[in-house]
PDB file of C-alpha atoms and ligand atoms in Angstrom:
ATOM      1  CA  MET A   1     186.541 -50.812 290.091  1.00 76.00           C
ATOM      2  CA  ARG A   2     184.122 -48.129 288.945  1.00 93.00           C
ATOM      3  CA  LEU A   3     181.214 -49.118 286.814  1.00 95.00           C
ATOM      4  CA  PRO A   4     179.748 -46.387 284.627  1.00 97.00           C
ATOM      5  CA  PHE A   5     177.172 -44.426 286.664  1.00 98.00           C
ATOM      6  CA  ILE A   6     174.258 -42.768 284.674  1.00 98.00           C
ATOM      7  CA  ALA A   7     171.764 -40.748 286.516  1.00 98.00           C
ATOM      8  CA  ALA A   8     168.614 -38.802 285.358  1.00 98.00           C
ATOM      9  CA  ASN A   9     167.824 -35.440 286.933  1.00 98.00           C
ATOM     10  CA  TRP A  10     164.238 -34.667 286.063  1.00 98.00           C
ATOM     11  CA  LYS A  11     164.186 -31.461 287.929  1.00 98.00           C
ATOM     12  CA  MET A  12     160.503 -30.203 288.295  1.00 98.00           C
ATOM     13  CA  PHE A  13     159.197 -32.375 285.632  1.00 98.00           C
ATOM     14  CA  LYS A  14     156.887 -35.364 285.741  1.00 98.00           C
ATOM     15  CA  THR A  15     153.828 -36.283 287.763  1.00 98.00           C
ATOM     16  CA  VAL A  16     153.610 -39.486 289.826  1.00 98.00           C
ATOM     17  CA  HIS A  17     151.741 -41.151 286.910  1.00 98.00           C
ATOM     18  CA  GLU A  18     154.294 -39.992 284.266  1.00 98.00           C
ATOM     19  CA  SER A  19     157.102 -41.160 286.456  1.00 98.00           C
ATOM     20  CA  VAL A  20     155.683 -44.611 286.952  1.00 98.00           C
ATOM     21  CA  VAL A  21     154.951 -44.991 283.143  1.00 98.00           C
ATOM     22  CA  PHE A  22     158.663 -43.902 282.530  1.00 98.00           C
ATOM     23  CA  VAL A  23     160.069 -46.418 284.893  1.00 98.00           C
ATOM     24  CA  LYS A  24     157.990 -49.304 283.575  1.00 98.00           C
ATOM     25  CA  GLU A  25     159.257 -48.609 280.009  1.00 98.00           C
ATOM     26  CA  LEU A  26     162.822 -48.025 281.146  1.00 98.00           C
ATOM     27  CA  ARG A  27     163.089 -51.253 283.033  1.00 97.00           C
ATOM     28  CA  LEU A  28     162.290 -53.115 279.810  1.00 97.00           C
ATOM     29  CA  LEU A  29     164.712 -51.101 277.750  1.00 97.00           C
ATOM     30  CA  VAL A  30     167.575 -51.605 280.196  1.00 97.00           C
ATOM     31  CA  LYS A  31     166.903 -54.986 281.790  1.00 94.00           C
ATOM     32  CA  ASP A  32     169.863 -56.611 280.283  1.00 93.00           C
ATOM     33  CA  VAL A  33     172.246 -53.815 281.062  1.00 94.00           C
ATOM     34  CA  GLU A  34     174.228 -55.232 284.087  1.00 88.00           C
ATOM     35  CA  GLU A  35     177.490 -53.192 283.964  1.00 93.00           C
ATOM     36  CA  VAL A  36     176.015 -49.858 284.299  1.00 97.00           C
ATOM     37  CA  GLU A  37     174.621 -48.157 287.472  1.00 97.00           C
ATOM     38  CA  ILE A  38     171.314 -46.630 286.581  1.00 98.00           C
ATOM     39  CA  VAL A  39     169.625 -43.942 288.872  1.00 98.00           C
ATOM     40  CA  ILE A  40     166.599 -41.717 288.229  1.00 98.00           C
ATOM     41  CA  ALA A  41     165.864 -38.667 290.315  1.00 98.00           C
ATOM     42  CA  PRO A  42     162.151 -37.767 290.168  1.00 98.00           C
ATOM     43  CA  PRO A  43     160.527 -34.919 292.123  1.00 98.00           C
ATOM     44  CA  PHE A  44     159.846 -35.775 295.783  1.00 98.00           C
ATOM     45  CA  THR A  45     156.208 -36.518 295.177  1.00 98.00           C
ATOM     46  CA  ALA A  46     157.054 -39.410 292.788  1.00 98.00           C
ATOM     47  CA  ILE A  47     160.012 -40.911 294.710  1.00 98.00           C
ATOM     48  CA  HIS A  48     157.873 -43.646 296.392  1.00 98.00           C
ATOM     49  CA  ALA A  49     155.817 -44.692 293.308  1.00 98.00           C
ATOM     50  CA  ALA A  50     158.866 -44.685 291.134  1.00 98.00           C
ATOM     51  CA  ALA A  51     160.878 -46.807 293.729  1.00 98.00           C
ATOM     52  CA  GLU A  52     157.996 -49.308 293.840  1.00 98.00           C
ATOM     53  CA  ALA A  53     158.039 -49.403 290.006  1.00 98.00           C
ATOM     54  CA  ALA A  54     161.709 -49.935 290.065  1.00 98.00           C
ATOM     55  CA  ARG A  55     161.711 -52.590 292.756  1.00 97.00           C
ATOM     56  CA  ASN A  56     163.825 -55.706 291.943  1.00 96.00           C
ATOM     57  CA  THR A  57     165.295 -54.079 288.876  1.00 96.00           C
ATOM     58  CA  ASN A  58     168.789 -52.560 288.047  1.00 95.00           C
ATOM     59  CA  ILE A  59     167.318 -49.029 288.475  1.00 98.00           C
ATOM     60  CA  GLY A  60     167.951 -46.984 291.656  1.00 98.00           C
ATOM     61  CA  VAL A  61     166.015 -43.938 292.799  1.00 98.00           C
ATOM     62  CA  ALA A  62     167.438 -40.576 294.009  1.00 98.00           C
ATOM     63  CA  GLY A  63     165.980 -37.535 295.618  1.00 98.00           C
ATOM     64  CA  GLN A  64     167.017 -34.125 293.989  1.00 98.00           C
ATOM     65  CA  ASP A  65     167.725 -32.350 297.354  1.00 98.00           C
ATOM     66  CA  VAL A  66     167.422 -32.881 301.109  1.00 98.00           C
ATOM     67  CA  TYR A  67     167.568 -30.837 304.272  1.00 98.00           C
ATOM     68  CA  TRP A  68     170.212 -31.729 306.986  1.00 98.00           C
ATOM     69  CA  GLU A  69     168.127 -32.032 310.089  1.00 98.00           C
ATOM     70  CA  ARG A  70     166.340 -35.397 310.936  1.00 97.00           C
ATOM     71  CA  ASP A  71     163.001 -33.729 311.849  1.00 98.00           C
ATOM     72  CA  GLY A  72     161.752 -30.437 313.368  1.00 98.00           C
ATOM     73  CA  ALA A  73     159.935 -27.130 312.650  1.00 98.00           C
ATOM     74  CA  PHE A  74     161.375 -26.693 309.044  1.00 98.00           C
ATOM     75  CA  THR A  75     158.255 -26.088 307.054  1.00 98.00           C
ATOM     76  CA  GLY A  76     158.662 -27.268 303.515  1.00 97.00           C
ATOM     77  CA  GLU A  77     161.836 -29.303 303.997  1.00 98.00           C
ATOM     78  CA  ILE A  78     162.389 -33.035 303.666  1.00 98.00           C
ATOM     79  CA  ALA A  79     164.704 -35.074 305.853  1.00 98.00           C
ATOM     80  CA  PRO A  80     167.231 -37.658 304.557  1.00 98.00           C
ATOM     81  CA  GLY A  81     165.363 -40.432 306.474  1.00 98.00           C
ATOM     82  CA  MET A  82     162.110 -39.440 304.836  1.00 98.00           C
ATOM     83  CA  ILE A  83     163.390 -39.931 301.199  1.00 98.00           C
ATOM     84  CA  LYS A  84     165.119 -43.107 302.230  1.00 98.00           C
ATOM     85  CA  GLU A  85     161.962 -44.484 303.702  1.00 98.00           C
ATOM     86  CA  ALA A  86     160.192 -43.493 300.467  1.00 98.00           C
ATOM     87  CA  GLY A  87     162.659 -45.604 298.573  1.00 98.00           C
ATOM     88  CA  ALA A  88     165.492 -43.444 297.566  1.00 98.00           C
ATOM     89  CA  GLU A  89     169.041 -44.803 297.874  1.00 98.00           C
ATOM     90  CA  TYR A  90     170.730 -41.632 296.514  1.00 98.00           C
ATOM     91  CA  VAL A  91     170.310 -37.809 296.667  1.00 98.00           C
ATOM     92  CA  ILE A  92     171.546 -35.034 294.442  1.00 98.00           C
ATOM     93  CA  ILE A  93     173.059 -32.331 296.495  1.00 98.00           C
ATOM     94  CA  GLY A  94     174.383 -28.877 295.521  1.00 98.00           C
ATOM     95  CA  HIS A  95     173.103 -28.846 292.065  1.00 98.00           C
ATOM     96  CA  SER A  96     173.902 -25.476 290.360  1.00 97.00           C
ATOM     97  CA  GLU A  97     170.190 -24.628 290.239  1.00 97.00           C
ATOM     98  CA  ARG A  98     170.047 -24.957 294.010  1.00 98.00           C
ATOM     99  CA  ARG A  99     173.241 -22.886 294.397  1.00 97.00           C
ATOM    100  CA  ARG A 100     172.220 -20.218 291.864  1.00 96.00           C
ATOM    101  CA  LEU A 101     168.385 -19.905 292.553  1.00 97.00           C
ATOM    102  CA  PHE A 102     168.194 -20.893 296.150  1.00 97.00           C
ATOM    103  CA  GLY A 103     171.493 -19.616 297.521  1.00 97.00           C
ATOM    104  CA  GLU A 104     173.178 -22.880 298.615  1.00 98.00           C
ATOM    105  CA  THR A 105     176.743 -22.413 299.630  1.00 98.00           C
ATOM    106  CA  ASP A 106     179.453 -24.939 299.935  1.00 98.00           C
ATOM    107  CA  ALA A 107     178.843 -24.964 303.728  1.00 98.00           C
ATOM    108  CA  ILE A 108     175.253 -25.907 303.169  1.00 98.00           C
ATOM    109  CA  VAL A 109     176.291 -28.633 300.632  1.00 98.00           C
ATOM    110  CA  ASN A 110     178.600 -29.904 303.297  1.00 98.00           C
ATOM    111  CA  ARG A 111     175.816 -30.141 305.986  1.00 98.00           C
ATOM    112  CA  LYS A 112     173.532 -32.008 303.457  1.00 98.00           C
ATOM    113  CA  VAL A 113     176.230 -34.390 302.403  1.00 98.00           C
ATOM    114  CA  VAL A 114     177.120 -35.289 306.001  1.00 98.00           C
ATOM    115  CA  ALA A 115     173.332 -35.709 306.767  1.00 98.00           C
ATOM    116  CA  ALA A 116     172.584 -37.851 303.819  1.00 98.00           C
ATOM    117  CA  LEU A 117     175.519 -40.148 304.496  1.00 98.00           C
ATOM    118  CA  ALA A 118     174.500 -40.441 308.078  1.00 98.00           C
ATOM    119  CA  ALA A 119     170.973 -41.623 306.999  1.00 98.00           C
ATOM    120  CA  GLY A 120     172.592 -44.146 304.497  1.00 98.00           C
ATOM    121  CA  LEU A 121     171.938 -42.340 301.387  1.00 98.00           C
ATOM    122  CA  THR A 122     174.617 -41.896 298.602  1.00 98.00           C
ATOM    123  CA  PRO A 123     175.135 -38.339 297.792  1.00 98.00           C
ATOM    124  CA  ILE A 124     175.526 -37.293 294.184  1.00 98.00           C
ATOM    125  CA  ALA A 125     177.337 -33.981 295.029  1.00 98.00           C
ATOM    126  CA  CYS A 126     177.494 -31.394 292.198  1.00 98.00           C
ATOM    127  CA  ILE A 127     180.361 -29.072 291.744  1.00 98.00           C
ATOM    128  CA  GLY A 128     181.358 -26.895 288.771  1.00 98.00           C
ATOM    129  CA  GLU A 129     182.354 -23.475 287.647  1.00 97.00           C
ATOM    130  CA  THR A 130     180.318 -20.632 285.937  1.00 96.00           C
ATOM    131  CA  LEU A 131     181.140 -19.259 282.500  1.00 94.00           C
ATOM    132  CA  GLU A 132     182.590 -16.194 284.030  1.00 94.00           C
ATOM    133  CA  GLU A 133     184.858 -18.173 286.408  1.00 96.00           C
ATOM    134  CA  ARG A 134     186.029 -20.284 283.433  1.00 95.00           C
ATOM    135  CA  GLU A 135     186.764 -17.180 281.465  1.00 94.00           C
ATOM    136  CA  ARG A 136     188.760 -15.757 284.397  1.00 96.00           C
ATOM    137  CA  ASN A 137     190.775 -19.012 284.444  1.00 96.00           C
ATOM    138  CA  GLU A 138     189.349 -19.793 287.860  1.00 97.00           C
ATOM    139  CA  THR A 139     187.944 -23.166 286.992  1.00 97.00           C
ATOM    140  CA  LEU A 140     190.490 -25.377 288.988  1.00 97.00           C
ATOM    141  CA  ALA A 141     190.445 -22.920 292.003  1.00 98.00           C
ATOM    142  CA  VAL A 142     186.656 -23.121 292.106  1.00 98.00           C
ATOM    143  CA  LEU A 143     186.678 -26.902 292.077  1.00 98.00           C
ATOM    144  CA  ASP A 144     189.303 -26.964 294.756  1.00 98.00           C
ATOM    145  CA  ARG A 145     187.119 -24.665 297.017  1.00 98.00           C
ATOM    146  CA  GLN A 146     183.993 -26.664 296.321  1.00 98.00           C
ATOM    147  CA  ILE A 147     185.780 -29.960 297.172  1.00 98.00           C
ATOM    148  CA  LYS A 148     187.537 -28.635 300.211  1.00 98.00           C
ATOM    149  CA  ASP A 149     184.484 -26.893 301.771  1.00 98.00           C
ATOM    150  CA  GLY A 150     181.731 -29.126 300.430  1.00 98.00           C
ATOM    151  CA  PHE A 151     183.381 -32.402 301.506  1.00 98.00           C
ATOM    152  CA  ASP A 152     185.008 -31.017 304.695  1.00 97.00           C
ATOM    153  CA  GLN A 153     185.314 -33.623 307.568  1.00 95.00           C
ATOM    154  CA  LEU A 154     184.380 -36.602 305.401  1.00 98.00           C
ATOM    155  CA  THR A 155     186.338 -39.678 306.079  1.00 98.00           C
ATOM    156  CA  ALA A 156     188.212 -41.460 303.290  1.00 98.00           C
ATOM    157  CA  GLU A 157     185.657 -44.241 303.444  1.00 98.00           C
ATOM    158  CA  GLN A 158     182.720 -41.738 303.048  1.00 98.00           C
ATOM    159  CA  MET A 159     184.513 -40.038 300.174  1.00 98.00           C
ATOM    160  CA  ALA A 160     184.994 -43.287 298.370  1.00 98.00           C
ATOM    161  CA  GLU A 161     181.172 -43.862 298.533  1.00 96.00           C
ATOM    162  CA  LEU A 162     180.308 -40.459 297.095  1.00 98.00           C
ATOM    163  CA  VAL A 163     179.339 -39.673 293.502  1.00 98.00           C
ATOM    164  CA  VAL A 164     180.823 -36.351 292.440  1.00 98.00           C
ATOM    165  CA  ALA A 165     179.131 -34.719 289.624  1.00 98.00           C
ATOM    166  CA  TYR A 166     181.270 -32.231 287.707  1.00 98.00           C
ATOM    167  CA  GLU A 167     178.703 -29.909 285.954  1.00 97.00           C
ATOM    168  CA  PRO A 168     180.187 -26.849 284.449  1.00 97.00           C
ATOM    169  CA  VAL A 169     177.275 -24.373 284.944  1.00 95.00           C
ATOM    170  CA  TRP A 170     177.656 -23.085 281.411  1.00 95.00           C
ATOM    171  CA  ALA A 171     176.959 -26.465 279.973  1.00 93.00           C
ATOM    172  CA  ILE A 172     173.722 -27.164 281.864  1.00 92.00           C
ATOM    173  CA  GLY A 173     170.589 -26.933 279.827  1.00 87.00           C
ATOM    174  CA  THR A 174     172.360 -24.821 277.160  1.00 89.00           C
ATOM    175  CA  GLY A 175     173.073 -27.547 274.594  1.00 86.00           C
ATOM    176  CA  ARG A 176     176.715 -26.515 274.947  1.00 88.00           C
ATOM    177  CA  THR A 177     178.603 -29.696 276.172  1.00 87.00           C
ATOM    178  CA  ALA A 178     182.106 -29.446 277.490  1.00 89.00           C
ATOM    179  CA  THR A 179     184.504 -30.914 274.975  1.00 94.00           C
ATOM    180  CA  ALA A 180     185.892 -34.396 276.058  1.00 94.00           C
ATOM    181  CA  ALA A 181     189.248 -32.691 276.566  1.00 95.00           C
ATOM    182  CA  GLN A 182     187.694 -30.001 278.869  1.00 95.00           C
ATOM    183  CA  ALA A 183     185.772 -32.563 280.925  1.00 96.00           C
ATOM    184  CA  GLY A 184     188.864 -34.879 280.910  1.00 97.00           C
ATOM    185  CA  GLU A 185     191.031 -32.044 282.454  1.00 97.00           C
ATOM    186  CA  ALA A 186     188.553 -31.046 285.035  1.00 98.00           C
ATOM    187  CA  HIS A 187     187.979 -34.768 286.110  1.00 98.00           C
ATOM    188  CA  ALA A 188     191.636 -35.472 286.284  1.00 98.00           C
ATOM    189  CA  HIS A 189     192.062 -32.479 288.482  1.00 98.00           C
ATOM    190  CA  ILE A 190     189.130 -33.473 290.693  1.00 98.00           C
ATOM    191  CA  ARG A 191     190.672 -37.058 291.027  1.00 98.00           C
ATOM    192  CA  SER A 192     194.023 -35.799 291.873  1.00 98.00           C
ATOM    193  CA  ARG A 193     192.638 -33.537 294.676  1.00 98.00           C
ATOM    194  CA  LEU A 194     190.664 -36.415 296.057  1.00 98.00           C
ATOM    195  CA  ARG A 195     193.913 -38.448 296.035  1.00 98.00           C
ATOM    196  CA  GLN A 196     195.734 -35.678 297.759  1.00 98.00           C
ATOM    197  CA  TRP A 197     193.075 -34.840 300.403  1.00 98.00           C
ATOM    198  CA  PHE A 198     191.338 -38.252 300.804  1.00 98.00           C
ATOM    199  CA  GLY A 199     194.060 -40.862 299.798  1.00 98.00           C
ATOM    200  CA  ALA A 200     194.441 -43.144 296.919  1.00 98.00           C
ATOM    201  CA  ASP A 201     191.788 -45.754 297.828  1.00 97.00           C
ATOM    202  CA  ALA A 202     189.057 -42.955 298.046  1.00 98.00           C
ATOM    203  CA  ALA A 203     190.096 -41.368 294.858  1.00 98.00           C
ATOM    204  CA  ASP A 204     190.020 -44.711 293.047  1.00 97.00           C
ATOM    205  CA  ARG A 205     186.749 -45.735 294.298  1.00 97.00           C
ATOM    206  CA  CYS A 206     184.751 -42.363 294.141  1.00 98.00           C
ATOM    207  CA  HIS A 207     182.729 -41.943 291.008  1.00 98.00           C
ATOM    208  CA  VAL A 208     183.325 -38.695 289.165  1.00 98.00           C
ATOM    209  CA  ILE A 209     180.555 -38.235 286.660  1.00 98.00           C
ATOM    210  CA  TYR A 210     180.034 -35.303 284.152  1.00 97.00           C
ATOM    211  CA  GLY A 211     176.802 -33.264 283.681  1.00 97.00           C
ATOM    212  CA  GLY A 212     176.021 -30.634 281.127  1.00 96.00           C
ATOM    213  CA  SER A 213     174.024 -31.278 277.827  1.00 94.00           C
ATOM    214  CA  VAL A 214     174.728 -35.022 277.815  1.00 97.00           C
ATOM    215  CA  LYS A 215     172.938 -36.815 274.927  1.00 97.00           C
ATOM    216  CA  PRO A 216     173.104 -40.235 273.179  1.00 97.00           C
ATOM    217  CA  ASP A 217     175.340 -38.799 270.556  1.00 96.00           C
ATOM    218  CA  ASN A 218     178.066 -37.430 272.931  1.00 96.00           C
ATOM    219  CA  ILE A 219     178.155 -39.864 275.837  1.00 97.00           C
ATOM    220  CA  ARG A 220     180.734 -42.115 274.242  1.00 96.00           C
ATOM    221  CA  GLU A 221     183.301 -39.547 273.632  1.00 95.00           C
ATOM    222  CA  LEU A 222     182.953 -38.204 277.124  1.00 96.00           C
ATOM    223  CA  LEU A 223     183.309 -41.662 278.667  1.00 96.00           C
ATOM    224  CA  VAL A 224     186.588 -42.259 276.622  1.00 95.00           C
ATOM    225  CA  GLU A 225     188.114 -39.991 279.140  1.00 95.00           C
ATOM    226  CA  PRO A 226     189.640 -42.106 281.894  1.00 95.00           C
ATOM    227  CA  ASP A 227     188.377 -40.122 284.841  1.00 97.00           C
ATOM    228  CA  VAL A 228     184.803 -39.624 283.561  1.00 97.00           C
ATOM    229  CA  ASP A 229     182.936 -42.345 285.223  1.00 97.00           C
ATOM    230  CA  GLY A 230     179.421 -41.597 283.930  1.00 98.00           C
ATOM    231  CA  ALA A 231     176.823 -38.785 283.524  1.00 98.00           C
ATOM    232  CA  LEU A 232     174.189 -36.788 285.306  1.00 98.00           C
ATOM    233  CA  VAL A 233     171.686 -36.121 282.531  1.00 98.00           C
ATOM    234  CA  GLY A 234     168.987 -33.398 282.652  1.00 97.00           C
ATOM    235  CA  GLY A 235     166.995 -32.639 279.437  1.00 97.00           C
ATOM    236  CA  ALA A 236     167.970 -35.806 277.591  1.00 98.00           C
ATOM    237  CA  SER A 237     166.635 -37.963 280.548  1.00 98.00           C
ATOM    238  CA  LEU A 238     163.054 -36.798 280.249  1.00 98.00           C
ATOM    239  CA  GLU A 239     162.425 -39.006 277.288  1.00 98.00           C
ATOM    240  CA  VAL A 240     162.767 -42.672 278.071  1.00 98.00           C
ATOM    241  CA  LYS A 241     164.384 -43.826 274.773  1.00 98.00           C
ATOM    242  CA  SER A 242     166.796 -41.142 274.914  1.00 98.00           C
ATOM    243  CA  PHE A 243     167.787 -41.977 278.466  1.00 98.00           C
ATOM    244  CA  ALA A 244     167.865 -45.614 277.633  1.00 98.00           C
ATOM    245  CA  ASP A 245     170.214 -44.967 274.683  1.00 97.00           C
ATOM    246  CA  ILE A 246     172.629 -43.047 276.953  1.00 97.00           C
ATOM    247  CA  VAL A 247     172.681 -45.970 279.386  1.00 97.00           C
ATOM    248  CA  SER A 248     173.217 -48.554 276.668  1.00 96.00           C
ATOM    249  CA  ARG A 249     176.055 -46.443 275.030  1.00 96.00           C
ATOM    250  CA  SER A 250     177.746 -46.221 278.492  1.00 96.00           C
ATOM    251  CA  ARG A 251     178.498 -49.928 278.615  1.00 88.00           C
ATOM    252  CA  ARG A 252     182.231 -50.607 278.557  1.00 68.00           C
ATOM    253  CA  ALA A 253     184.715 -52.677 280.270  1.00 42.00           C
ATOM    254  CA  ALA A 254     184.784 -51.697 284.053  1.00 38.00           C
ATOM    255  CA  VAL A 255     187.703 -49.306 284.824  1.00 43.00           C
TER     256      VAL A 255
HETATM  257  C1  PEP B 301     171.507 -31.270 285.047  1.00 55.94           C
HETATM  258  O1  PEP B 301     170.467 -30.653 285.279  1.00 55.94           O
HETATM  259  O2  PEP B 301     172.195 -31.738 285.975  1.00 55.94           O
HETATM  260  C2  PEP B 301     172.099 -31.178 283.676  1.00 55.94           C
HETATM  261  C3  PEP B 301     173.077 -31.706 283.422  1.00 55.94           C
HETATM  262  O3  PEP B 301     171.145 -30.866 282.754  1.00 55.94           O
HETATM  263  P1  PEP B 301     171.219 -30.955 281.163  1.00 55.94           P
HETATM  264  O4  PEP B 301     171.614 -32.341 280.807  1.00 55.94           O
HETATM  265  O5  PEP B 301     169.846 -30.621 280.599  1.00 55.94           O
HETATM  266  O6  PEP B 301     172.334 -29.899 280.758  1.00 55.94           O
END
């Protein structure tokens, strides 16, 4: 049974103070929402304070990235155990901005996913095609490669715990949302590959969420698609009422 899963990706926005103010407002706005999993991903610096502000609420906290080693001489990197200790339960891995701007490959995504799981974090692992790949009709082949290589060696049980975020790169931060039909097709494909490669139980339990210009006025039509289990929200998650609206509009009978 998959409850709708709604996550806020703040990217490189919000100070510690701003994050705490947001969480304090959000927890009032969503305090009665029981049937939606709610997660916010602040910058590393605000994870601890945001997690403290969210303690004993229905709001979880995520990191936006992580390194795969437990510790060592890796200046500037953050280990999975460090963000967990700071209060994160989830971590975004392989966001298209990490892939495009920082050269992350599927192999790197795989190392990070494995390390995050080993530390007891739930990865929110991002996949999705670029505009050029879509125009060349390569969308499904790109998704296959990202699933196969990015989730290589995971057990069925680990796959079941993962959150997979389908984020078509052309829809991120552009105001251009995939239509419900486009999202539905990609999500159904992802689910069928998970079933084929990890088994029915993993495919049924794994959340596959959509990301790309999600807003309060389009979340409902996306969630009507049976394989769309929620959303990873960038721009529209920076303003607390807009994010709370998306959360409230995601309520539905559990699927
Ligand atoms: C994202 O950054 O993951 C994202 C989906 O951004 P936006 O909602 O702004 O398109």
